[in-house]
Short mmCIF file of C-alpha atoms in Angstrom, two decimals:
data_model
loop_
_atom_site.label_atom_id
_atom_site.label_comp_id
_atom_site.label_asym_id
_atom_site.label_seq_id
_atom_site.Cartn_x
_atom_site.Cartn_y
_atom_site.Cartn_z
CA UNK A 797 -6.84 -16.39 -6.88
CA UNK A 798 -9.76 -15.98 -4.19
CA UNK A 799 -10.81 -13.46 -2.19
CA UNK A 800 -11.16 -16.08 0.98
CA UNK A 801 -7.84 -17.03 0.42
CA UNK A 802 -6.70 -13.94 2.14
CA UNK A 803 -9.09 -14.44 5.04
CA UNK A 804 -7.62 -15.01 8.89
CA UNK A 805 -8.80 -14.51 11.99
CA UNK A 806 -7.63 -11.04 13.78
CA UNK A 807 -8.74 -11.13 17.19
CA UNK A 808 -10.22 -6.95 17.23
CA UNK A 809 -7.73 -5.97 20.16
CA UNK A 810 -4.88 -6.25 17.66
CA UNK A 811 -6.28 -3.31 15.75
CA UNK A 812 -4.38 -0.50 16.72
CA UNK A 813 -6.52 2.16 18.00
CA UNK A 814 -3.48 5.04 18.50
CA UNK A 815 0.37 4.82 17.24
CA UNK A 816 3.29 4.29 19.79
CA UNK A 817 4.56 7.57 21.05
CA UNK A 818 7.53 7.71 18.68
CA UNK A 819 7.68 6.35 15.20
CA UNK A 820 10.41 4.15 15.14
CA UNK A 821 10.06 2.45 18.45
CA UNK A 822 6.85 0.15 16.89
CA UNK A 823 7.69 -2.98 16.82
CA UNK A 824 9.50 -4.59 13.58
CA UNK A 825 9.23 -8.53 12.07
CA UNK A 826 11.61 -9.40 9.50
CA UNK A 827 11.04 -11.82 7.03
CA UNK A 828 13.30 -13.19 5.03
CA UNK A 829 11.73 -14.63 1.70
CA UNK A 830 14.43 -17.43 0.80
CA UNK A 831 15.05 -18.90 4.43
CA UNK A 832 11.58 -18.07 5.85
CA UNK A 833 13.47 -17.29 8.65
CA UNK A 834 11.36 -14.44 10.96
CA UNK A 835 13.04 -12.07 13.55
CA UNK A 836 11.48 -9.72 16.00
CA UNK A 837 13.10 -6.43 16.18
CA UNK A 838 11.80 -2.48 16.22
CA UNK A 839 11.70 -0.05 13.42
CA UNK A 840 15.30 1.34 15.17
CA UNK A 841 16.68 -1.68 14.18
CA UNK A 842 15.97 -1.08 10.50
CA UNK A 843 18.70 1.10 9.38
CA UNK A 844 20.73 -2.53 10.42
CA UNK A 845 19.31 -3.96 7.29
CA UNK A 846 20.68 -1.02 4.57
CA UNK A 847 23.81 -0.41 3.53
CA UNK A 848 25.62 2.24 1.88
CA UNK A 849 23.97 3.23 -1.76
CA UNK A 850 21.21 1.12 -1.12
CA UNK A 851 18.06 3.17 -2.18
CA UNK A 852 14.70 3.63 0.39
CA UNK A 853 11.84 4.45 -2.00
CA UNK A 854 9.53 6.95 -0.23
CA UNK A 855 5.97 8.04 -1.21
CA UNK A 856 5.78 11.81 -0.30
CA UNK A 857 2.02 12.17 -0.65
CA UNK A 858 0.74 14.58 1.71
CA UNK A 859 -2.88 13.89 3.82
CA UNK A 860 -5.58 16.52 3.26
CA UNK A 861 -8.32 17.13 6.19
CA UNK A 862 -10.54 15.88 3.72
CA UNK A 863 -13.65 14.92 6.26
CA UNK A 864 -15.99 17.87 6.87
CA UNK A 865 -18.84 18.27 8.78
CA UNK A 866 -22.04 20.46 7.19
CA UNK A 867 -25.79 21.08 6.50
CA UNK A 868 -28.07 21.12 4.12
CA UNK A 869 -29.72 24.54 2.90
CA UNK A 870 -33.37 24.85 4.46
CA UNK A 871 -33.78 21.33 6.17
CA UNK A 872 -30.71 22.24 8.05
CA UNK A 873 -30.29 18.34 7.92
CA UNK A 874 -26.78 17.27 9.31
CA UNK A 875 -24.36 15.61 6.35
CA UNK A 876 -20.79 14.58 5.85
CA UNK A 877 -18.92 15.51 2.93
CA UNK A 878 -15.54 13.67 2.02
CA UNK A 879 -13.12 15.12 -0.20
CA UNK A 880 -11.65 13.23 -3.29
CA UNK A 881 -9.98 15.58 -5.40
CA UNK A 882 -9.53 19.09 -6.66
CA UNK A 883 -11.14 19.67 -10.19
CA UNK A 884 -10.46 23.14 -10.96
CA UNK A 885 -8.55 25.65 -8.66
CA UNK A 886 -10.02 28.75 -10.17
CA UNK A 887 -13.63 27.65 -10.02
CA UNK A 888 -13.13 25.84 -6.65
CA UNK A 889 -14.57 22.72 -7.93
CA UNK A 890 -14.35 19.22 -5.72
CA UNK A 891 -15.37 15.78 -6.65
CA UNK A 892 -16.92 14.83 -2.99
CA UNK A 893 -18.84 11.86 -1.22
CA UNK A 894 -21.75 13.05 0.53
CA UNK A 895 -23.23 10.95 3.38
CA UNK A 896 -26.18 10.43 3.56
CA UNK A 897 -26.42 11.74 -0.21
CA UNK A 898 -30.44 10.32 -1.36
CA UNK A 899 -31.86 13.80 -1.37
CA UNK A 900 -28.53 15.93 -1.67
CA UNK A 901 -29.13 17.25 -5.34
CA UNK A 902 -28.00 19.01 -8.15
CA UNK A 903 -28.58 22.95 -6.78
CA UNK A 904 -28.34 22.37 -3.53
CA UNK A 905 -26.19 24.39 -0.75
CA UNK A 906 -24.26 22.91 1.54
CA UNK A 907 -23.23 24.70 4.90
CA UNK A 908 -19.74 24.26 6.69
CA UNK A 909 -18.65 25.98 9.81
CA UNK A 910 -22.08 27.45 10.31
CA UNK A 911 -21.88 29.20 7.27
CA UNK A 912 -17.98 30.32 7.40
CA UNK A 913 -18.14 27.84 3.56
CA UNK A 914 -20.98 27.61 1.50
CA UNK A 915 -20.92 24.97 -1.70
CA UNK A 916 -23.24 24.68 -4.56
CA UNK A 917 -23.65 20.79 -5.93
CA UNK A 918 -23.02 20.77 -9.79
CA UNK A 919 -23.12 17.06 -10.91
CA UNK A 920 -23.62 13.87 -9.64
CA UNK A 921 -21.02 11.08 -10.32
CA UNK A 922 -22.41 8.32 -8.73
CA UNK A 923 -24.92 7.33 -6.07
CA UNK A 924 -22.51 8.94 -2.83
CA UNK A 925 -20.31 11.22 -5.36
CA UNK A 926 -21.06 14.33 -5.91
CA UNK A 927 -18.94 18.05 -7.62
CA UNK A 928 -19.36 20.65 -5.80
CA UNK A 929 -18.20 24.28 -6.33
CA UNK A 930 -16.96 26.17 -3.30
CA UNK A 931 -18.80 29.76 -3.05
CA UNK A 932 -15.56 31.64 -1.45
CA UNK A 933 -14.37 35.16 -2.58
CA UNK A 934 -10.62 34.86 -1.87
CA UNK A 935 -7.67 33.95 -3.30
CA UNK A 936 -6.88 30.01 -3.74
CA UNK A 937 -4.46 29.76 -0.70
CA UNK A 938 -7.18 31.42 1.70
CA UNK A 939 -10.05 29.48 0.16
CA UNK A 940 -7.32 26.06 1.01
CA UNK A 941 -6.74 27.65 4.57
CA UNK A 942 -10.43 28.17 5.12
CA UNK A 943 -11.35 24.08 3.57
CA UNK A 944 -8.25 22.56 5.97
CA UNK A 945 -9.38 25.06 9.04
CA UNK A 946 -12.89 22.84 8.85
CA UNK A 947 -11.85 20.12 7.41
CA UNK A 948 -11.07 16.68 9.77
CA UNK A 949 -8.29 14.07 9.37
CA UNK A 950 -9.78 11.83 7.11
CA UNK A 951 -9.13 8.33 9.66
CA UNK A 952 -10.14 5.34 8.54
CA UNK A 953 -13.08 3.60 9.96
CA UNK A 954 -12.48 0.46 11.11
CA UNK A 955 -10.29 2.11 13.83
CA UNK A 956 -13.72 3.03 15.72
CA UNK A 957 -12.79 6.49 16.72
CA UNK A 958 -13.00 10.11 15.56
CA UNK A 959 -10.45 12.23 14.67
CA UNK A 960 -8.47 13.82 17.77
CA UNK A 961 -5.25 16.43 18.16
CA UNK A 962 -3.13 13.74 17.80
CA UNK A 963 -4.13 12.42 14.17
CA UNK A 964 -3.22 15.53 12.44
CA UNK A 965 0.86 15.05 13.06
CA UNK A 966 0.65 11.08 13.09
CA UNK A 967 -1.28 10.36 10.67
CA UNK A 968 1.04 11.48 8.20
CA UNK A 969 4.73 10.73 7.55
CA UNK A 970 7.47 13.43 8.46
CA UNK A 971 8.49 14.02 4.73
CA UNK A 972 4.97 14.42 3.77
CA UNK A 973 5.32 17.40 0.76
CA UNK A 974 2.84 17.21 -1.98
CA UNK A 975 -1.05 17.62 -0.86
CA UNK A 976 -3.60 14.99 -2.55
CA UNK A 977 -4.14 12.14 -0.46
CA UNK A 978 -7.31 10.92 1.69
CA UNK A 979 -5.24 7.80 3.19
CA UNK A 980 -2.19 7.67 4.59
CA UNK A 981 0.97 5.84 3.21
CA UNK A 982 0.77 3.79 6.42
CA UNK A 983 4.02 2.20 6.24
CA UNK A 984 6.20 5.65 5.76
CA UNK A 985 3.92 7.09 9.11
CA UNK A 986 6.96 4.59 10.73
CA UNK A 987 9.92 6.26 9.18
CA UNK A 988 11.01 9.86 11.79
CA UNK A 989 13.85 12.03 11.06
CA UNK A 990 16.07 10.84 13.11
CA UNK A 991 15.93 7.82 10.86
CA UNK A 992 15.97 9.39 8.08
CA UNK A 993 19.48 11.01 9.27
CA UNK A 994 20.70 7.97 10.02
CA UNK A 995 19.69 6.53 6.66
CA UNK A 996 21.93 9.68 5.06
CA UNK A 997 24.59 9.34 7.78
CA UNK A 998 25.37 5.54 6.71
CA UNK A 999 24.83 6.56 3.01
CA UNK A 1000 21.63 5.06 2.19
CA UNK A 1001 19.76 6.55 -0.28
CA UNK A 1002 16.11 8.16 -0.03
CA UNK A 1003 13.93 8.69 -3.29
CA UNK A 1004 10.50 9.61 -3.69
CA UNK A 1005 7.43 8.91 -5.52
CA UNK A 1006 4.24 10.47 -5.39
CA UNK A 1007 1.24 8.44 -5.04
CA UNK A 1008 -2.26 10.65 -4.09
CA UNK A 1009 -3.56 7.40 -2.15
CA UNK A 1010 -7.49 7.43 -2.25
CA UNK A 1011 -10.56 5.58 -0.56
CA UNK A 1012 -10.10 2.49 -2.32
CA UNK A 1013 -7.26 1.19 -0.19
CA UNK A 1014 -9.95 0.64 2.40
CA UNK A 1015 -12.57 -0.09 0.10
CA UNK A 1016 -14.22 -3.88 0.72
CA UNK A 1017 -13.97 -6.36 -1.90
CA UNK A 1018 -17.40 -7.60 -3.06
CA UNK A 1019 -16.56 -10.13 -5.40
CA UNK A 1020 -14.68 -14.08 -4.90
CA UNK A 1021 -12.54 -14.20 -8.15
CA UNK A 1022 -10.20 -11.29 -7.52
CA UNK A 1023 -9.96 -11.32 -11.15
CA UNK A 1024 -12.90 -9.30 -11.37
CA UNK A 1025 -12.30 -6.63 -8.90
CA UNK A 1026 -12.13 -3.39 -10.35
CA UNK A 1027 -9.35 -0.76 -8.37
CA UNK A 1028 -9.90 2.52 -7.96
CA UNK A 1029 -7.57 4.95 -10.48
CA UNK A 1030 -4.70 7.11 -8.59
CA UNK A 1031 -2.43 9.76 -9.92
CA UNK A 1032 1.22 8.77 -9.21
CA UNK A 1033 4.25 10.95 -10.21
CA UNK A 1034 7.94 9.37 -10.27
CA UNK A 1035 10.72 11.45 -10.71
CA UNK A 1036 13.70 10.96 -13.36
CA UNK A 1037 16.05 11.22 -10.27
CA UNK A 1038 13.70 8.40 -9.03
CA UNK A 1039 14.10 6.32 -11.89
CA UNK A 1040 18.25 7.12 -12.30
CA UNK A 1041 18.67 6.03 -8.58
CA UNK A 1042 16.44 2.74 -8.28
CA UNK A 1043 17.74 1.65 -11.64
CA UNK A 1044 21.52 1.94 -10.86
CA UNK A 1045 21.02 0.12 -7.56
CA UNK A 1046 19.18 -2.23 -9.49
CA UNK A 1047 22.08 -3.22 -11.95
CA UNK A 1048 24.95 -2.74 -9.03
CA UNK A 1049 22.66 -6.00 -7.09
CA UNK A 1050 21.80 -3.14 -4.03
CA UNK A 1051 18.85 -3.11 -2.38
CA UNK A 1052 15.98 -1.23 -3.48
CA UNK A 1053 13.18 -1.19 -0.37
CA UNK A 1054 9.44 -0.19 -1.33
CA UNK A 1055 7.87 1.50 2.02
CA UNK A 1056 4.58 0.81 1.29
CA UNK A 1057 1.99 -1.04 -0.62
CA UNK A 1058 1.27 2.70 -2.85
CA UNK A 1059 4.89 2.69 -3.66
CA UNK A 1060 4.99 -1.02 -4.60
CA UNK A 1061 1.59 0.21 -6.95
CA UNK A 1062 3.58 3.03 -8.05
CA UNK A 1063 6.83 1.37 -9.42
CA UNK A 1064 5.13 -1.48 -10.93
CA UNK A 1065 2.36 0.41 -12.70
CA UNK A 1066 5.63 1.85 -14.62
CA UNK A 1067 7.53 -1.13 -15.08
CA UNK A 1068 9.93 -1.60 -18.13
CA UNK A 1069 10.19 -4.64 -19.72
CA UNK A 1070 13.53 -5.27 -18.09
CA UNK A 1071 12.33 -4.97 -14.83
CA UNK A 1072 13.61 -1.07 -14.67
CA UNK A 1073 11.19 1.47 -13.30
CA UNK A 1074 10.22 4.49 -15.75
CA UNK A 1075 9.62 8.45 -14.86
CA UNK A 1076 6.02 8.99 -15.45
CA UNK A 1077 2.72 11.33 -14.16
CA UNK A 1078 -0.22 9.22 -14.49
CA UNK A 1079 -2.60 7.22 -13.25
CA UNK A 1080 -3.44 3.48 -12.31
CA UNK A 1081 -5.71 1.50 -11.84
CA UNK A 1082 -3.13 -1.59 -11.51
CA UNK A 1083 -4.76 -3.83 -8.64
CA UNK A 1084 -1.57 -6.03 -7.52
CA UNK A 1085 -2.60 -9.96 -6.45
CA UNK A 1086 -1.06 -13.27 -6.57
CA UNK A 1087 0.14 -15.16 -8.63
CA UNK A 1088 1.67 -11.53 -10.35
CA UNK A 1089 5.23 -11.26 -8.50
CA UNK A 1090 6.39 -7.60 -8.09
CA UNK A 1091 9.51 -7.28 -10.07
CA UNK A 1092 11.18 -3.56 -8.77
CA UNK A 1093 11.86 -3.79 -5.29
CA UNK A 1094 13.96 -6.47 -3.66
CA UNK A 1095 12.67 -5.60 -0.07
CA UNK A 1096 9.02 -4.28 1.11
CA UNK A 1097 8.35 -2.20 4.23
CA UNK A 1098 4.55 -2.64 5.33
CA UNK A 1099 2.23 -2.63 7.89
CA UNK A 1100 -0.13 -6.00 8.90
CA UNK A 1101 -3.02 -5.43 6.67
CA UNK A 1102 -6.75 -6.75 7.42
CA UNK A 1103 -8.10 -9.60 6.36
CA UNK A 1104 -9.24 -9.83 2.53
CA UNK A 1105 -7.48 -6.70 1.75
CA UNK A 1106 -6.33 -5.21 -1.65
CA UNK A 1107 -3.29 -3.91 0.73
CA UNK A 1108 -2.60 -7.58 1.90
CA UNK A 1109 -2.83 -8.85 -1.09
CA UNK A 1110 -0.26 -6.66 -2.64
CA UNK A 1111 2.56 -7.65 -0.18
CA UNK A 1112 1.16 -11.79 -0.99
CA UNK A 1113 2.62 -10.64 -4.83
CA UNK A 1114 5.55 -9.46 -3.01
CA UNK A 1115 6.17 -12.24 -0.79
CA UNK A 1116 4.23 -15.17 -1.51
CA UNK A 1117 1.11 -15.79 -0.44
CA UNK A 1118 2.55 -19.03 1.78
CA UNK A 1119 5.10 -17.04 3.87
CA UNK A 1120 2.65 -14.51 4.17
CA UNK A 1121 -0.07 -15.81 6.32
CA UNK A 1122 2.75 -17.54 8.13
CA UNK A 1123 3.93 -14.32 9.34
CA UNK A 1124 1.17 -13.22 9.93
CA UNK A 1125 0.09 -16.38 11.65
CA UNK A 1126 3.14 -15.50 14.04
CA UNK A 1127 2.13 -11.52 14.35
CA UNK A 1128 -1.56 -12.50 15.71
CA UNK A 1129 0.29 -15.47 18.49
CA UNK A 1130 3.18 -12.56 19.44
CA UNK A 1131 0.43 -9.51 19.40
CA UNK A 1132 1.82 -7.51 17.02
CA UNK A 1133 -0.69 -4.43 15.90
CA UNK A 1134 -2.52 -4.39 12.89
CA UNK A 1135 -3.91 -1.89 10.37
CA UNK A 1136 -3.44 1.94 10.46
CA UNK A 1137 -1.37 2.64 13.65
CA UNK A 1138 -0.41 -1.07 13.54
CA UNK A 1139 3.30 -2.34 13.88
CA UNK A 1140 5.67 -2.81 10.78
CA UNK A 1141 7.26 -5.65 8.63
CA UNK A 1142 10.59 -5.70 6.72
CA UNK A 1143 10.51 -8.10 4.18
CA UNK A 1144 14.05 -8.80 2.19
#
């Protein structure tokens, strides 16, 4: 499979620059994989397509302000620093990227809020990654307070804008528990709670995965044969209530509905070979293209991805790679929005 296979012209205006003011009133195209048949609905209309015991899987990854804004000791030179991951609570270590990083180096301090956070580099992982160790004398929850207090949401760039007010509630799904992401699980940032009490009110089931999504769902791929592409690792947890609830509506013929692209990643990257999902906390580095075809979920909530996307090509394994770019053929002529903040897709 080729990378310029997943190429299509996206005029830029379709790029959603800000969300609609409620979740669930973005707009919604079904697609129905055996009749090709597309609809045009909103994400209200969704809870339409469940019924009772059917299971919503739900990736309950939680967005840290990982973007802050510092100097460098003596030069006073201005720097970003994005957060990856935590490495050690108690020593208050980070794995980072550091823009522009050529002369940030091992010894350094780093200067945040004018001095309210200092950070000492340790190690350098590769040419923009750097591990830093926060200089804070506190305990770990008013060391995190401190970080998020300076700390930015960490928005994507293609959508051209900083971070505002706004971002920090929206870009982030309502059910949003466990703290280790950089990017959002776009297609849950759809889901509010007042579907999510309709989902319980008709009986449809919610489970939950974890899934820390990272920089590489935005990362560019370089190379033609997508064989070669090498995906960043992720830490995903699933429950055994997880597994117990997708398998039984597995063997009763319900529907079992991925919301996402990292809970697609998730389930598959723990596949039995029956086609059941397994509890597990690990990571992947599964990278999901045509012509593999997803074998957990029977139905895919997702947003319209960007050309030559890993994202895109994920829901290609899901759907087909055909009915795919037809749809989204048909998004581009009707104006749907795309990326981020962009408008959703049920695919069943």
């Amino acid at each position: 499979m080729k990378l310029s296979q997943f190429d299509f012209v996206l005029p830029k205006e379709l790029v959603a620059k800000y969300p609609e003011e409620d979740r669930d009133k973005a707009r919604l195209m079904v697609v129905n994989r055996r009749s090709g048949k597309i609809e045009h609905k909103t994400v209200k209309n969704l809870i339409s397509y469940f019924s009772a015991n059917d299971v919503v899987v739900l990736n309950n990854t939680k967005v840290i302000p990982a973007r802050l804004c510092g100097t460098k000791e003596k030069t006073n030179a201005s720097i970003e620093v994005f957060l990856l991951r935590e490495l050690n609570d108690e020593e208050k270590l980070w794995d980072v990227l550091v823009d522009p990083a050529r002369k940030i180096r091992i010894g350094n301090k780093l200067y945040f809020g004018g001095g309210e956070l200092v950070a000492e580099v340790v190690d350098n992982t590769t040419s923009r990654g750097r591990t830093l160790r926060f200089l804070f004398e506190g305990t770990h929850d008013e060391f995190k307070d401190r970080l998020y207090k300076l700390g930015k949401t960490p928005l994507p760039r293609f959508l051209g804008r900083p971070a505002e007010p706004i971002d920090e509630e929206r870009y982030q799904t309502v059910y949003a528990s466990v703290e280790g992401a950089v990017a959002a699980p776009t297609a849950g940032m759809h889901i509010s709670k007042q579907l999510l009490k309709r989902f319980e009110i008709k009986g449809v089931q919610t489970a939950y995965i974890t899934l820390h999504a990272g920089l590489g769902n935005f990362q560019r791929i370089e190379v033609e044969d997508l064989s070669k592409h090498k995906a960043d690792a992720e830490q995903i947890v699933i429950p055994e209530e997880t597994e117990r609830m997708v398998n039984e509506a597995l063997d009763a013929g319900r529907r079992v509905c991925a919301v996402g692209t990292t809970v697609v990643r998730a389930m598959e990257s723990s596949v039995t070979s029956d086609a059941h999902v397994r509890a597990c906390d690990k990571w992947t580095n599964m990278f999901i293209f045509p012509p593999y075809e997803v074998q957990i979920p029977n139905a895919m909530l997702t947003n319209f991805h960007l050309p030559k996307s890993s994202l895109m090509m994920t829901v290609a394994s899901f759907s087909g790679l055909k009915l795919l770019k037809a749809a989204y053929e048909t998004a581009v002529k009707e104006g749907y929005g795309f990326g981020t903040y962009g408008d959703a897709m049920l695919i069943i």
